[in-house]
Short mmCIF file of C-alpha atoms in Angstrom, two decimals:
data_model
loop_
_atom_site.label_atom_id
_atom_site.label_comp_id
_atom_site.label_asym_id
_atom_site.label_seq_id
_atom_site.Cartn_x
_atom_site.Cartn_y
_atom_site.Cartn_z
CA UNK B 1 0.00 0.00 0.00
CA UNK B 2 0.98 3.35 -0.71
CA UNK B 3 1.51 5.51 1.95
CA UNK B 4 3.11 9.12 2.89
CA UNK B 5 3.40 10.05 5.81
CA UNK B 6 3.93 14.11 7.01
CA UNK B 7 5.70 15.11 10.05
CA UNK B 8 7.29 18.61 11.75
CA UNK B 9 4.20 20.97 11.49
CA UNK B 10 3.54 23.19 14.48
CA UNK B 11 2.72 26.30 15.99
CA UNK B 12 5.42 28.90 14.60
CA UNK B 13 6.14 32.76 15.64
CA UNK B 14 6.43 34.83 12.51
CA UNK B 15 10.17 35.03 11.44
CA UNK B 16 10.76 31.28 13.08
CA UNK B 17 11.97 28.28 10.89
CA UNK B 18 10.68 24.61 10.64
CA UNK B 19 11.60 21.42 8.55
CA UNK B 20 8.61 18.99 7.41
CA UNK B 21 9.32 15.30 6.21
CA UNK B 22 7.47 13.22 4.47
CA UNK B 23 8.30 9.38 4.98
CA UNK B 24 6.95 7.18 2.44
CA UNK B 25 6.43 3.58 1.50
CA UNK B 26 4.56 1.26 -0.76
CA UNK B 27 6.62 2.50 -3.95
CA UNK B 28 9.99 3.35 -5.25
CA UNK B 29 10.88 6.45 -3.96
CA UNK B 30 14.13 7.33 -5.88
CA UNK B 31 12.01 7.18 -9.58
CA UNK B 32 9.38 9.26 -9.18
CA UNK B 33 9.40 13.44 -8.41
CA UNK B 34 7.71 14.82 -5.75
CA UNK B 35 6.02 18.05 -4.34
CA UNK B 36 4.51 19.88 -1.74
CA UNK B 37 1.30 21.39 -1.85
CA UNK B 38 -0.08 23.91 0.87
CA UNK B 39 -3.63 24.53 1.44
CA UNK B 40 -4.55 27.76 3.92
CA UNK B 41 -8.06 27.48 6.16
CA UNK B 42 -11.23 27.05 4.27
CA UNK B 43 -9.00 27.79 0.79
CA UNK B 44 -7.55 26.51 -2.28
CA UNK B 45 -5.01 24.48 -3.31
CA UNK B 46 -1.16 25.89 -3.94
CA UNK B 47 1.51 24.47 -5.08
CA UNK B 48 4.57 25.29 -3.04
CA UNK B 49 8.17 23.15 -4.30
CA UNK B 50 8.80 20.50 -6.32
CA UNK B 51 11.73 18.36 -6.81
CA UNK B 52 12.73 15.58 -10.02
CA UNK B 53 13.26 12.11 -9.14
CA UNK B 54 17.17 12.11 -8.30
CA UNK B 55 17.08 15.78 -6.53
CA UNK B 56 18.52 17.17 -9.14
CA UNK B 57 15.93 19.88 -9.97
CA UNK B 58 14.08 21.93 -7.73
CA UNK B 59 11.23 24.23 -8.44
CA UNK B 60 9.79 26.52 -5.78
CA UNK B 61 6.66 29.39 -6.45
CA UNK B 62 7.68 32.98 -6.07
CA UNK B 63 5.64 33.29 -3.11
CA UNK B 64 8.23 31.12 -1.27
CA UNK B 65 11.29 31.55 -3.61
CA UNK B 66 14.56 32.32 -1.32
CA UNK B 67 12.37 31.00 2.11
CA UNK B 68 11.52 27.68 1.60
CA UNK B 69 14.02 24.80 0.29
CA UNK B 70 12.61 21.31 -0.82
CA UNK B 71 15.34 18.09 -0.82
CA UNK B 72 15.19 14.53 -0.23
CA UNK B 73 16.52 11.30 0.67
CA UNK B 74 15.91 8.73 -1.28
CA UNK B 75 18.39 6.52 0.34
CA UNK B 76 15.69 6.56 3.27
CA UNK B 77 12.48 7.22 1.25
CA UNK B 78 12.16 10.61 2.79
CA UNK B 79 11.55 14.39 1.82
CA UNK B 80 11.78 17.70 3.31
CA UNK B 81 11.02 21.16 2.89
CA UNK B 82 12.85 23.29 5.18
CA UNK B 83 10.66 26.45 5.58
CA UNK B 84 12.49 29.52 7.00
CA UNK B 85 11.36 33.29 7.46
CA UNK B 86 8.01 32.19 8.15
CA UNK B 87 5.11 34.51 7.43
CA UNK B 88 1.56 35.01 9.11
CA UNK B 89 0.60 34.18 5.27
CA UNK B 90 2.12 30.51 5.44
CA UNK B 91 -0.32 29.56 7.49
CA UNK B 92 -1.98 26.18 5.84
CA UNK B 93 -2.54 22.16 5.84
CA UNK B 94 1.00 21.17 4.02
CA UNK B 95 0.64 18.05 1.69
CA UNK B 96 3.14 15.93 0.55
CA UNK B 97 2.66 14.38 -3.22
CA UNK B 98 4.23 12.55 -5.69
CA UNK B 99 4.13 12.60 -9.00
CA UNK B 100 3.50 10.10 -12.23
CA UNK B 101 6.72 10.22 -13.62
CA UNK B 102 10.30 11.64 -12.34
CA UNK B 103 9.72 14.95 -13.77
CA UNK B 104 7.70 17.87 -11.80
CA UNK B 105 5.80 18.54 -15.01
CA UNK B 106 3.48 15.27 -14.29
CA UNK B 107 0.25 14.90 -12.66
CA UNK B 108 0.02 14.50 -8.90
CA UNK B 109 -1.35 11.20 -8.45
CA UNK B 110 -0.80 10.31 -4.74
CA UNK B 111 -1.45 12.88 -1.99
CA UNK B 112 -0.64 12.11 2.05
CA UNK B 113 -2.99 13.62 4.65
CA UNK B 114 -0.75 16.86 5.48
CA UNK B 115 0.75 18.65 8.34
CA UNK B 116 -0.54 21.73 9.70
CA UNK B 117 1.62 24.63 9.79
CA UNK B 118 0.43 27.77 12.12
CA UNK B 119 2.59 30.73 12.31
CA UNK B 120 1.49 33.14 14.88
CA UNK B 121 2.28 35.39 17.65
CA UNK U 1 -0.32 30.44 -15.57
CA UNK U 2 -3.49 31.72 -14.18
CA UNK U 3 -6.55 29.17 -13.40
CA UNK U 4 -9.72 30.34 -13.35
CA UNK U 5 -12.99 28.14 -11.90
CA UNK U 6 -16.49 28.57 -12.48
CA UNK U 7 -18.82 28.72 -11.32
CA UNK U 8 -17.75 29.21 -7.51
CA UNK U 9 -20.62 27.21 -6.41
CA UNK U 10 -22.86 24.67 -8.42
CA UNK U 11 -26.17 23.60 -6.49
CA UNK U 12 -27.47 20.31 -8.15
CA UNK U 13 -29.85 17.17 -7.05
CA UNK U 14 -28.62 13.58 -7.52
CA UNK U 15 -28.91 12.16 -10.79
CA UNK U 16 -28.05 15.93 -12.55
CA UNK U 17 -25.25 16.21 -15.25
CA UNK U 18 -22.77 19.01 -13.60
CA UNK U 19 -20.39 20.77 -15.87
CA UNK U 20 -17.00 22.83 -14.44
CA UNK U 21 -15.18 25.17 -15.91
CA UNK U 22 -11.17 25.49 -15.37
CA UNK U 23 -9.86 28.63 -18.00
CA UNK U 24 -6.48 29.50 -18.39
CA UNK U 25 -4.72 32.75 -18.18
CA UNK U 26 -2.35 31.52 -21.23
CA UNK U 27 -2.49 27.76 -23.55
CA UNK U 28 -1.70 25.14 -21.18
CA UNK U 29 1.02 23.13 -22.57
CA UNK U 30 0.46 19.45 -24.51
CA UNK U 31 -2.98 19.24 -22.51
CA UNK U 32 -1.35 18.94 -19.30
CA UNK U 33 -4.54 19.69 -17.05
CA UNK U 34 -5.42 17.50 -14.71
CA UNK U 35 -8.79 17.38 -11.88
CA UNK U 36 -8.83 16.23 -8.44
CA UNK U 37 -11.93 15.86 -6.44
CA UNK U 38 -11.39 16.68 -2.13
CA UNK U 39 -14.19 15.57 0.32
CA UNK U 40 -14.08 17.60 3.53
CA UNK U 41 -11.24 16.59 6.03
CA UNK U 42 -9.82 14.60 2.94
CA UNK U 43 -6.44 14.97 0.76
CA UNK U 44 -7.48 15.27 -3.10
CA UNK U 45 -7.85 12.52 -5.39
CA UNK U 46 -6.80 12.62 -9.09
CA UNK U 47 -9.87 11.96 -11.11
CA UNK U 48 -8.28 12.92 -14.67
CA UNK U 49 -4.94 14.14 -16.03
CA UNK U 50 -3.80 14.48 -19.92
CA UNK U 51 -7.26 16.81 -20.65
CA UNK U 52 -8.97 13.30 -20.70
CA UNK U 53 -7.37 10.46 -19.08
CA UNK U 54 -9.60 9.15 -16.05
CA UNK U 55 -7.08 7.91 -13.38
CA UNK U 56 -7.35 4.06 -11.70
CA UNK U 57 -10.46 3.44 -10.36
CA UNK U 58 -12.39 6.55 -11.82
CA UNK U 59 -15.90 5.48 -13.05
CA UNK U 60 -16.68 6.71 -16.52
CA UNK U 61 -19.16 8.86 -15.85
CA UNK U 62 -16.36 11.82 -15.20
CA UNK U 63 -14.83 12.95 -18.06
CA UNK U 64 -12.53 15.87 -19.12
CA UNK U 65 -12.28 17.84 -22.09
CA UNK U 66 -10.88 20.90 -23.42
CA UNK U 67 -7.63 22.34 -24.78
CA UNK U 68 -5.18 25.52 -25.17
CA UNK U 69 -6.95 27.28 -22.33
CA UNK U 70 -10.54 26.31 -21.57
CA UNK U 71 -11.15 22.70 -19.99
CA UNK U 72 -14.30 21.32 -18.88
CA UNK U 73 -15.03 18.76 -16.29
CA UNK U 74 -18.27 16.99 -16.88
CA UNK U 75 -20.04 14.26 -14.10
CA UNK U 76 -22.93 12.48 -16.48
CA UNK U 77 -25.06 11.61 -13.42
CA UNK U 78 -24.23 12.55 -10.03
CA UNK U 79 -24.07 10.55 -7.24
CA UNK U 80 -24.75 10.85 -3.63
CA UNK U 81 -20.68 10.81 -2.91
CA UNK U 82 -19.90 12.75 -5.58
CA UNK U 83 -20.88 16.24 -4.08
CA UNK U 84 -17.54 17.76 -3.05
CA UNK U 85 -15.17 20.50 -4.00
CA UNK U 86 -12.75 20.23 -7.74
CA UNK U 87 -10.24 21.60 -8.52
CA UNK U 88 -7.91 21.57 -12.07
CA UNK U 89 -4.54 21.85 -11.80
CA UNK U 90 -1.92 22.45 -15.07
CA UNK U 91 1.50 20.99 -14.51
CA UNK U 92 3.26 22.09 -18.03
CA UNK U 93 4.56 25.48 -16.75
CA UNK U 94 5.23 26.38 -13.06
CA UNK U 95 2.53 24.20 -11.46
CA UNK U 96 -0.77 26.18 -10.26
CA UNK U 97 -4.28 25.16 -9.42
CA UNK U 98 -7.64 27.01 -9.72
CA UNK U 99 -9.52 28.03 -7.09
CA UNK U 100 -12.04 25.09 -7.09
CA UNK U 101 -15.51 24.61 -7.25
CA UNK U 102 -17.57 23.07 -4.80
CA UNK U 103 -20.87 20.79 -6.13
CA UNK U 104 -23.49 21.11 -3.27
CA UNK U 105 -26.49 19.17 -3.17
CA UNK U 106 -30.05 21.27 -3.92
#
């Protein structure tokens, strides 16, 4: 079974740092790209980072460009995205997803349940 | 790129065709749109990708269509579990996703 698994969300002061993982199992880590997706209270979807299948790419949107850093493991089936210079605005329900194929321009087809990120003072 | 969702809101009964909308502030490239359906306190789940490929497990009765920058997601006959929020998502230039729609039961 397919599974990924978030971790590392919290309560944050504005300014503070945090790292989220995602463990996963149930597939080959190492071929397939992966992302993170961020979802604020009662909103939509946005796509935050992604990264290709060896860690060789990375893709970030501007909103987080220079902030937030996406990397992974794949000796240990694990990714991160350390988040620094957090804003009020970050607030939101992280998800961790992979992708189709090893590139970031390929549908998201497996989503895990997310980890809630609250920065406030 | 720029996705745009409408309606906002579509109020239907059971059994009702719904159609979504998902424009595009510029062509999406090679078709790659894709839709995901989320259920309250639920992740998304892909329901099509390529314009009109219905992932594993998707009944037939949702299909996509659409190119360059207007897509259209269509549910034949709804059913009781399918009332939830959509949203599209392009993934050929600097992923973004719309702003969804939610399908509420009249």
């Amino acid at each position: 079974e397919v599974q990924l698994v978030e971790s590392g969300g919290g309560l944050i002061q504005p300014g503070g740092s945090l790292r989220l993982s995602c463990e996963v199992s149930g597939f080959t880590f190492s071929k397939y790209a992966m992302n993170w997706v961020r979802q604020a209270p009662g909103k939509g979807l946005e796509w935050v980072s992604g990264i290709s299948d060896s860690g060789g790419s990375t893709y970030s949107a501007d909103s987080v460009k220079g902030r937030f850093t996406i990397s992974r493991d794949n000796s240990k089936s694990i990714l991160f995205l350390q988040m620094n210079s957090l804003r009020v605005d970050d607030t939101a329900l992280y998800y961790c997803a992979k992708n189709q194929l090893s590139v970031v321009t390929a549908p998201i087809d497996i989503w895990g349940q997310g980890t809630m990120v609250t920065v406030s003072s | 790129i720029v996705l745009t969702q409408s309606p906002g809101t579509l109020s239907l009964s059971p059994g009702e065709r719904a159609t979504l909308s998902c424009r595009a502030s510029q062509s999406v490239s090679s078709g790659y749109l894709a839709w995901y359906q989320q259920k309250p306190g639920q992740a998304p789940r892909l329901l099509i990708y390529g314009e009109s490929t219905r992932a594993t497990g998707i009944p037939d009765r949702f299909s996509g269509s659409g190119s360059g920058t207007d897509f259209t997601l269509t549910i034949s006959r709804l059913e009781p579990e399918d009332f939830a929020v959509y949203h599209c998502h392009q993934y050929g230039s600097s992923l973004t996703f719309g702003g969804g729609t939610k399908v509420e039961i009249k």
